[in-house]
XYZ file of C-alpha atoms in Angstrom:
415
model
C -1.385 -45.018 6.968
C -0.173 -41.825 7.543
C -0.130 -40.909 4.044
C -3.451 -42.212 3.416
C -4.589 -39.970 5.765
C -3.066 -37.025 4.989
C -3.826 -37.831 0.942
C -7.934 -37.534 1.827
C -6.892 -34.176 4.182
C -5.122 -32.434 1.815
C -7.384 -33.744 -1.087
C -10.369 -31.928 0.928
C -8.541 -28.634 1.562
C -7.224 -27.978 -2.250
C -11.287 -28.232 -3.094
C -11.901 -25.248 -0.606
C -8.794 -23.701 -2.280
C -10.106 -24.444 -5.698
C -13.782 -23.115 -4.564
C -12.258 -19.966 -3.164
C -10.908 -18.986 -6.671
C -6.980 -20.033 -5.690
C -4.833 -20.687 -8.705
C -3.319 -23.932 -9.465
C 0.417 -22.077 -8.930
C -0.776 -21.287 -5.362
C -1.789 -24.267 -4.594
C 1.432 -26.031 -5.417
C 2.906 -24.537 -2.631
C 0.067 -25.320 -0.395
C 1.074 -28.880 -1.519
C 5.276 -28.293 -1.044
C 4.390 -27.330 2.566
C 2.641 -30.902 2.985
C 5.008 -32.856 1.283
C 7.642 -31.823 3.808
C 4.707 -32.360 6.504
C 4.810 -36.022 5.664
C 8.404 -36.262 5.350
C 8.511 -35.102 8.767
C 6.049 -36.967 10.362
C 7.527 -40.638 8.914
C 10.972 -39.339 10.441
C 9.253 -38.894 13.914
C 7.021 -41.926 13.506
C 3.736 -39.969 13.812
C 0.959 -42.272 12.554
C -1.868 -39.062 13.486
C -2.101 -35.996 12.001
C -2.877 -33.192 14.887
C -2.738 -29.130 15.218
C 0.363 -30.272 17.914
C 2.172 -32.091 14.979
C 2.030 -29.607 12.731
C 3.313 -26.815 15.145
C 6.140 -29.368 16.197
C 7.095 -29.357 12.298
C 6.774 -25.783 12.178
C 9.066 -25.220 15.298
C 11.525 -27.517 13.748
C 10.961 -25.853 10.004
C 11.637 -22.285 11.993
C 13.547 -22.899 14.855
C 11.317 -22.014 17.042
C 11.197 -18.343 15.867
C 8.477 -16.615 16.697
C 5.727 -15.655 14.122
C 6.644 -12.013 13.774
C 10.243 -13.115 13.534
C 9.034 -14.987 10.412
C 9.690 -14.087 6.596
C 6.401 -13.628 4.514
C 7.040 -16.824 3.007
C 7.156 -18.491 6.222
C 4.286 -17.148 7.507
C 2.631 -18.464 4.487
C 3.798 -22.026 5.636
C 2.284 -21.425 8.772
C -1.431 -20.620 7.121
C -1.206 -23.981 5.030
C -0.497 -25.782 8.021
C -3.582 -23.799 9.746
C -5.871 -24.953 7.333
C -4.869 -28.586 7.144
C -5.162 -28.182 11.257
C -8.727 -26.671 10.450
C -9.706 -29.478 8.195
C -8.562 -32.133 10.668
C -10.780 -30.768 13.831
C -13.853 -29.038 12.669
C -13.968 -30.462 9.231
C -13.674 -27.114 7.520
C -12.004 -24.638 7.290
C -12.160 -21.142 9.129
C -12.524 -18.296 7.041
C -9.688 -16.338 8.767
C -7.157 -18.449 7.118
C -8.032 -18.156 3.639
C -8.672 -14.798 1.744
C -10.965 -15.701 -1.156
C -9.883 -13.897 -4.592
C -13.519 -12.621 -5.018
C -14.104 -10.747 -1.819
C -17.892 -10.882 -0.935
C -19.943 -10.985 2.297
C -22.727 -13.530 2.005
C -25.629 -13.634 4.286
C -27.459 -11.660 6.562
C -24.132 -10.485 8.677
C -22.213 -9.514 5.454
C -25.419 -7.187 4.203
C -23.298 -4.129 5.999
C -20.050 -4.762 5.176
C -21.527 -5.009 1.365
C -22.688 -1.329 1.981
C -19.905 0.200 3.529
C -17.937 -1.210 0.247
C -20.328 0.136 -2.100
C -20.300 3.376 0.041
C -16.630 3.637 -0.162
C -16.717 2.819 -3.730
C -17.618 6.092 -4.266
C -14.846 7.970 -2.841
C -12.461 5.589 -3.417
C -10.044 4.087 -6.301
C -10.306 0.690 -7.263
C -6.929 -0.030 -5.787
C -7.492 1.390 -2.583
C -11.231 -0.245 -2.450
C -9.519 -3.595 -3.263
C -7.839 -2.821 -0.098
C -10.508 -1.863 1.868
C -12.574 -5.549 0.645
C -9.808 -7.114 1.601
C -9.065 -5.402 5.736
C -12.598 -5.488 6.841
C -12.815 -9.094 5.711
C -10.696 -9.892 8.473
C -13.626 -8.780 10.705
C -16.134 -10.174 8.595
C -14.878 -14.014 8.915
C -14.307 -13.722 12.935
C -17.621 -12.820 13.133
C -18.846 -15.581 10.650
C -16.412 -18.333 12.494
C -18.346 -17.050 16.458
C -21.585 -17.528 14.975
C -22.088 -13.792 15.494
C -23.424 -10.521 13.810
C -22.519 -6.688 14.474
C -25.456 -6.509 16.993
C -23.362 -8.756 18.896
C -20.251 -7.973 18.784
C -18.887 -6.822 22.161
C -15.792 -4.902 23.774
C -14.599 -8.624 24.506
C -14.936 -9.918 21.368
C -12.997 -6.990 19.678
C -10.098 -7.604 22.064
C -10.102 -11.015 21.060
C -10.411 -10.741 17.697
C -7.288 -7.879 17.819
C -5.594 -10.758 19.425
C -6.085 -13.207 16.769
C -4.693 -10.340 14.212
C -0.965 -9.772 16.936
C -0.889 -13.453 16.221
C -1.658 -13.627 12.389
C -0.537 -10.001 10.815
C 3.146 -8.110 10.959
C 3.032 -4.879 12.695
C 2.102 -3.216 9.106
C -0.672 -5.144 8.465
C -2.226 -5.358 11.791
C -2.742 -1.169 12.310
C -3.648 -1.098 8.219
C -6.358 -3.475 9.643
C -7.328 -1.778 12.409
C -6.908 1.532 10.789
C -9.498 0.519 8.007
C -11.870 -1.390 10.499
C -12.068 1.807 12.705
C -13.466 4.102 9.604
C -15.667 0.620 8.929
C -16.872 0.822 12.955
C -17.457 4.895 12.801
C -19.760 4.051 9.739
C -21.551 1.416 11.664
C -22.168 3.522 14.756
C -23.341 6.232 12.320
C -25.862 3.623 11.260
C -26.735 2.648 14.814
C -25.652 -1.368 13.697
C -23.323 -2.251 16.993
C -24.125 -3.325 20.551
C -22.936 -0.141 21.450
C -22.671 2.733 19.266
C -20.494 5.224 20.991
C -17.927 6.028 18.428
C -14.929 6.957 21.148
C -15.427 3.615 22.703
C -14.381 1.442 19.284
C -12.068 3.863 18.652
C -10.360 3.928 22.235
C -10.366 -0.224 21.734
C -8.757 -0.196 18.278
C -5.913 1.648 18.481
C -2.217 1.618 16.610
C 0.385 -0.190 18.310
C 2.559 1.755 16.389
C 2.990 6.078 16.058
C 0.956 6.990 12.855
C 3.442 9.869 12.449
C 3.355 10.691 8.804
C 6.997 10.801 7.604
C 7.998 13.997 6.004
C 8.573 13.898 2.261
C 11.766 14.077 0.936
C 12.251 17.354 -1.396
C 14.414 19.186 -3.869
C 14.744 22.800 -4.221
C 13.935 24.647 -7.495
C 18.027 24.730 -8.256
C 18.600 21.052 -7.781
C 15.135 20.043 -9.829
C 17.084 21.977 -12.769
C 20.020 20.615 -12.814
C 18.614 17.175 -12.421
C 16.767 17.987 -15.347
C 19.919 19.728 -17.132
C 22.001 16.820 -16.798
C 19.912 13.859 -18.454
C 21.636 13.267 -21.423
C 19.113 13.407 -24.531
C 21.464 12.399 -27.388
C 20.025 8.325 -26.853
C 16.822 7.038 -27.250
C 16.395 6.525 -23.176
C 17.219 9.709 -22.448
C 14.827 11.614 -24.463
C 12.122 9.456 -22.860
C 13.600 9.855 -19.078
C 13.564 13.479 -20.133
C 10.354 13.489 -20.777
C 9.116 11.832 -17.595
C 10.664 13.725 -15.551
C 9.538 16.641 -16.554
C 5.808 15.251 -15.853
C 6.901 14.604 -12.823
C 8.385 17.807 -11.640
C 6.488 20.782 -13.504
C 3.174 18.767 -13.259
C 3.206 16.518 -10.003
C 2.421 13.527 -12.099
C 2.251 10.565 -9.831
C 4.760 7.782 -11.865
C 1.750 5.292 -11.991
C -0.027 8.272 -14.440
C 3.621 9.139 -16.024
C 3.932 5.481 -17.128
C 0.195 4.725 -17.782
C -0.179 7.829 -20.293
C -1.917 6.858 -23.301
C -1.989 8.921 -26.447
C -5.424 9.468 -26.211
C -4.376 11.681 -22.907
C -2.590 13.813 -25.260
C -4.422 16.574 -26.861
C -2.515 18.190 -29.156
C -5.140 20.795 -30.863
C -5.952 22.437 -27.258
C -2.611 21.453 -25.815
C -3.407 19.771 -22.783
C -3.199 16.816 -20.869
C -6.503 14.754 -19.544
C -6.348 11.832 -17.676
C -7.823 9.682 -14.672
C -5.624 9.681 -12.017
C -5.084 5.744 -11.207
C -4.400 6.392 -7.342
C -7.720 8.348 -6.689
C -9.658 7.850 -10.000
C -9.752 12.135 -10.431
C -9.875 13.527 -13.820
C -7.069 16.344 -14.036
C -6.573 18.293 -17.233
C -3.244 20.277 -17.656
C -1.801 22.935 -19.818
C 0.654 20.721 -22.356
C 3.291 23.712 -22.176
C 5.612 23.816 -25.200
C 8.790 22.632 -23.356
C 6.593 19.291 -21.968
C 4.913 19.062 -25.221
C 8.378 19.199 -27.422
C 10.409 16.732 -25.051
C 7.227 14.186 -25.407
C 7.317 14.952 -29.205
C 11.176 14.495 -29.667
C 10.876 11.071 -27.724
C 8.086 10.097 -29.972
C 9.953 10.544 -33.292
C 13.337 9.635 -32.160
C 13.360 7.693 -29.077
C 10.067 5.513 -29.163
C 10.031 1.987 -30.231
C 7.978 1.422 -33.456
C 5.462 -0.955 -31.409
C 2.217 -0.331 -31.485
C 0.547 0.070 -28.146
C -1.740 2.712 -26.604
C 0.949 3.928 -24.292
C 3.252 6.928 -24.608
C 6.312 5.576 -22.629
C 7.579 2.305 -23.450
C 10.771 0.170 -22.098
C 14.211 1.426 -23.986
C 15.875 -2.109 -24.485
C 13.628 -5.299 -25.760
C 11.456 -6.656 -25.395
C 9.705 -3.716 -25.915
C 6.442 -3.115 -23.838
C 4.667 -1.510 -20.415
C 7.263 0.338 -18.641
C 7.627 -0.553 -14.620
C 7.604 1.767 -11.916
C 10.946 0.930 -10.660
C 12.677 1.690 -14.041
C 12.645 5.675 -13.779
C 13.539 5.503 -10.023
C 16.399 3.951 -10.712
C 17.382 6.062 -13.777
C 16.339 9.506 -11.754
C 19.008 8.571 -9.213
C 22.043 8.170 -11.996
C 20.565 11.428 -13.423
C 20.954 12.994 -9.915
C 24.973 11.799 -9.359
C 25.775 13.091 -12.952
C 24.045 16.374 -11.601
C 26.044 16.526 -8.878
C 22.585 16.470 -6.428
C 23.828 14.533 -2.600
C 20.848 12.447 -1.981
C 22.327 11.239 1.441
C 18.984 10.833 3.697
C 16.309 11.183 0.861
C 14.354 9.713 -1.509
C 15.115 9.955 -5.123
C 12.739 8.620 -6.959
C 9.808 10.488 -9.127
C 7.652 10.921 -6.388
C 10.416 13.477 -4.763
C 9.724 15.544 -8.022
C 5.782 15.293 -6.836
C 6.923 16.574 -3.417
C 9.719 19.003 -4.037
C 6.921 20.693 -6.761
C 4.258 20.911 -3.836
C 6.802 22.245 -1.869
C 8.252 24.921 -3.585
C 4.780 26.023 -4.834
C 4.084 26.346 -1.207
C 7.623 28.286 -0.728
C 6.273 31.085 -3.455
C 2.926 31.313 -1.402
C 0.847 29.667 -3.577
C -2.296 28.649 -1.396
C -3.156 25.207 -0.650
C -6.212 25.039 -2.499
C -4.218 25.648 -5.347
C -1.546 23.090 -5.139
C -4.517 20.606 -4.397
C -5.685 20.675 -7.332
C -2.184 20.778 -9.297
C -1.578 17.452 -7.458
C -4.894 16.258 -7.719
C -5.643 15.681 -4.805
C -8.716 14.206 -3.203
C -8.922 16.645 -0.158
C -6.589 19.954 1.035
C -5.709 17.286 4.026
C -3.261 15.365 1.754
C -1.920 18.757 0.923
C -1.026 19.971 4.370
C 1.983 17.935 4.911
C 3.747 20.110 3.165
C 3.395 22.566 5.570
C 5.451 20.570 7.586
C 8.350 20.726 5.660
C 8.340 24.399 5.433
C 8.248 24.544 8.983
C 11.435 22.459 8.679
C 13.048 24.643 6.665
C 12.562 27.895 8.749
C 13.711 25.531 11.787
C 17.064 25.284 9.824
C 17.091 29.367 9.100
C 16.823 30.177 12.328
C 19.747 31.838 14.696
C 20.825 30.716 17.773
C 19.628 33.418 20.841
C 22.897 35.741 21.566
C 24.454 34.890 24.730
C 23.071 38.384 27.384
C 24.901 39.060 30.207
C 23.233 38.452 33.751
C 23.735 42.536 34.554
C 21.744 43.662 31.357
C 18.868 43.395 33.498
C 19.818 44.559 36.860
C 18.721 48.370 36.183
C 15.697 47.201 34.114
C 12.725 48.235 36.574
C 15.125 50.782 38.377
C-alpha cells in the first residue's frame, strides 16, 4: 500500500517537473530522495504519506539540524520532500518550490513583472538579467499561490512572504532577494502599481539582515604587478599564454571572463586594437593593442597555442585541448606570485586583483574617475568609487602618530 501510494504521488510530481522544463538528471535525484522516503516509512510502519512524515524523515535524515544549518544539497532534499507534501494536500504543487528553467510570468499579475524584465533588459547583461528573472520570481509565485496581485499586496503580506524566504533561502540568497525585489518595488511605486506607493515604506520593510558593506578590493602596487609579471617563466608553452593573460589583466583591467572568452575576431591587428563585448555588462570597449600586449599574444600564438581550431585566443595547455576555465589562471597567478617573491597573506590573488590594483594605482597617479571608468568599462562612475576607499586606506597607514605635548605648553598660551 504504501508504495502504491507513493508510486501515483511521485508519478504526478515528475510530470510537473517534466512540464517545468527539469532535466531527466534532476529528476533522478528528486526520485533518490523518495526512494529513501519509502525505505523509511516501511521501517516505521507508516501506511500514509503526510507533510508530518516527511519532516519526521527529514529530522532523522538531518538530525534535527536546522534548515540554515543545512548543506545545499540538503536543502535540496528538503524542496523534494516539499513538493511531494504539496502534491499530497492541495493536489499541486506551489510555485515557490519549484523554479521553472524558462522563467515567465503568465497572466494578468505577471504583466509587470514581464516589464520590469524587459526594462532591465536594457541596462542589464544577460547574466545578471537571468538573475534578476530568477529573484523577483520568488515574489511572483507568493503572490500567484495567495490568489493575489500587486494592488493587493499589503505591509502584512510582505512580512509574511520575507518569512517564507528566512525559512527557504541562506542568508546570501535571502538579502540578494530582497535586494533585487526592492529595485523591483521602487519601479512599481514609480508606476503607481502597489496598495501603497510610498517608496520609503517597502524599502523600510525589506531590509538586509546582513551589513551590505562592500569589502575592499585586494590590490598590488605598481612594483609587485612587475615582478609578478617578471617572474612567469615564458620558455614553455603555458607560460607564454599565462604571460599573456596577465598582462590583459593588469595593463588593461580585463575582467578574466573577457581574458578567456577573447576571440580572434577581437583582435585587430591592422589598427592595433582590441574590441570586444564585455560579458559582465554587455559594453563594447575598444583598446590600444600596445606592442608589448600585442607581441606576448603573438609569441603564444606561434609557439605556445595548440594547433586546434577554435575561435578563441586562449586555450587549455595540457589535453584535451579546449575552452579555458576561470579557475585555471587564478591558480597559476598565485605560483607566479611565490616565485616573485609577492606575500599574499590577507589578499586575493587571482586576476581580478590585477583589475583592482590597475584601478588603483591609476587613481594613485590622479587619474580622474571618469577616466578609469571607462578603462574598466564600467557601467556607471559608482562602481568606480570604491577605489577611493582604498586610497583612503593607504593614507590611514602613512599617517604619524600625534607627538606626545606636555600639559605646561599651554599654560602661558592666552597670557
Amino acid at each position: 500500500m504504501i508504495q502504491s501510494i507513493l508510486t501515483e504521488t511521485r508519478a504526478r510530481v515528475e510530470a510537473y517537473l517534466r512540464t517545468m522544463g527539469y532535466k531527466d538528471s534532476c529528476i533522478v535525484r528528486y526520485n533518490h530522495t523518495w526512494n529513501h522516503l519509502a525505505d523509511f516509512m516501511k521501517a516505521s510502519g507508516e501506511e500514509l504519506y503526510s507533510r508530518e512524515v516527511g519532516d519526521a524523515f527529514l529530522d532523522a535524515w538531518h538530525d534535527g539540524k536546522d534548515y540554515k544549518q543545512l548543506t545545499h544539497r540538503q536543502q535540496e532534499r528538503v524542496r523534494h520532500i516539499d513538493v511531494l507534501s504539496d502534491m499530497t494536500e492541495i493536489g499541486e504543487v506551489r510555485r515557490s518550490h519549484v523554479m521553472p528553467k524558462e522563467i515567465t510570468y503568465p497572466g494578468i499579475l505577471g504583466e509587470p513583472f514581464t516589464l520590469f524584465i524587459r526594462d532591465q533588459s536594457q541596462l542589464k547583461a544577460a547574466s545578471s538579467l537571468q538573475r534578476y528573472k530568477e529573484r523577483i520570481y520568488n515574489l511572483y509565485a507568493y503572490l500567484a499561490d495567495s490568489g493575489k496581485t500587486l494592488a493587493d499586496f499589503t505591509v502584512r503580506d510582505a512580512t509574511a512572504f520575507l518569512e517564507i524566504l528566512d525559512k527557504a533561502k541562506g542568508p546570501v540568497d535571502r538579502d540578494n532577494i530582497v535586494i533585487t525585489t526592492r529595485v523591483f518595488l521602487r519601479s512599481m511605486c514609480e508606476k503607481g502599481l502597489l496598495s501603497d506607493n510610498r517608496e520609503q515604506l517597502w524599502m523600510e520593510v525589506f531590509r538586509l539582515k546582513r551589513v551590505n558593506s562592500r569589502k575592499l578590493p585586494s590590490v598590488y602596487t605598481k612594483d609587485e604587478v612587475e615582478a609578478v609579471i617578471a617572474a612567469i617563466d615564458r620558455t614553455h608553452p603555458q607560460g607564454k599564454r599565462d604571460y599573456a593573460m596577465v598582462l590583459l589583466a593588469a595593463r588593461y583591467g580585463l575582467r578574466i571572463s573577457d581574458i578567456i572568452g577573447l576571440r580572434f575576431c577581437n583582435l585587430d591587428w591592422e589598427d592595433n586594437r582590441i574590441s570586444l563585448v564585455q560579458q559582465k555588462t554587455g559594453k563594447r570597449v575598444t583598446l590600444p593593442l600596445s606592442e608589448e600586449v600585442g607581441s606576448a599574444i603573438i609569441e603564444y600564438i606561434r609557439h605556445g597555442r595548440p594547433q586546434i581550431d577554435l575561435p578563441y585566443v586562449f586555450l587549455k595547455a595540457h589535453a584535451p585541448y579546449g575552452e579555458l576555465k576561470a579557475t585555471g589562471l587564478a591558480s597559476n597567478l598565485g605560483d607566479w606570485m611565490r616565485a616573485a617573491g609577492i606575500d599574499s597573506t590577507g589578499r586575493k590573488h587571482g586576476p581580478h586583483a590585477l583589475r583592482h590594483s590597475l584601478a588603483t594605482n591609476l587613481l594613485g597617479v590622479n587619474q580622474p574617475i571618469p577616466v578609469i571608468s571607462e578603462i574598466l568599462g564600467h557601467s556607471t562612475t559608482e562602481s568606480t568609487t570604491v577605489y577611493t576607499r582604498v586610497s583612503m586606506d593607504m593614507l590611514r597607514r602613512c599617517a604619524l602618530d600625534v607627538p606626545f605635548v606636555k600639559s605646561s605648553f599651554y599654560d602661558d598660551l592666552y597670557g
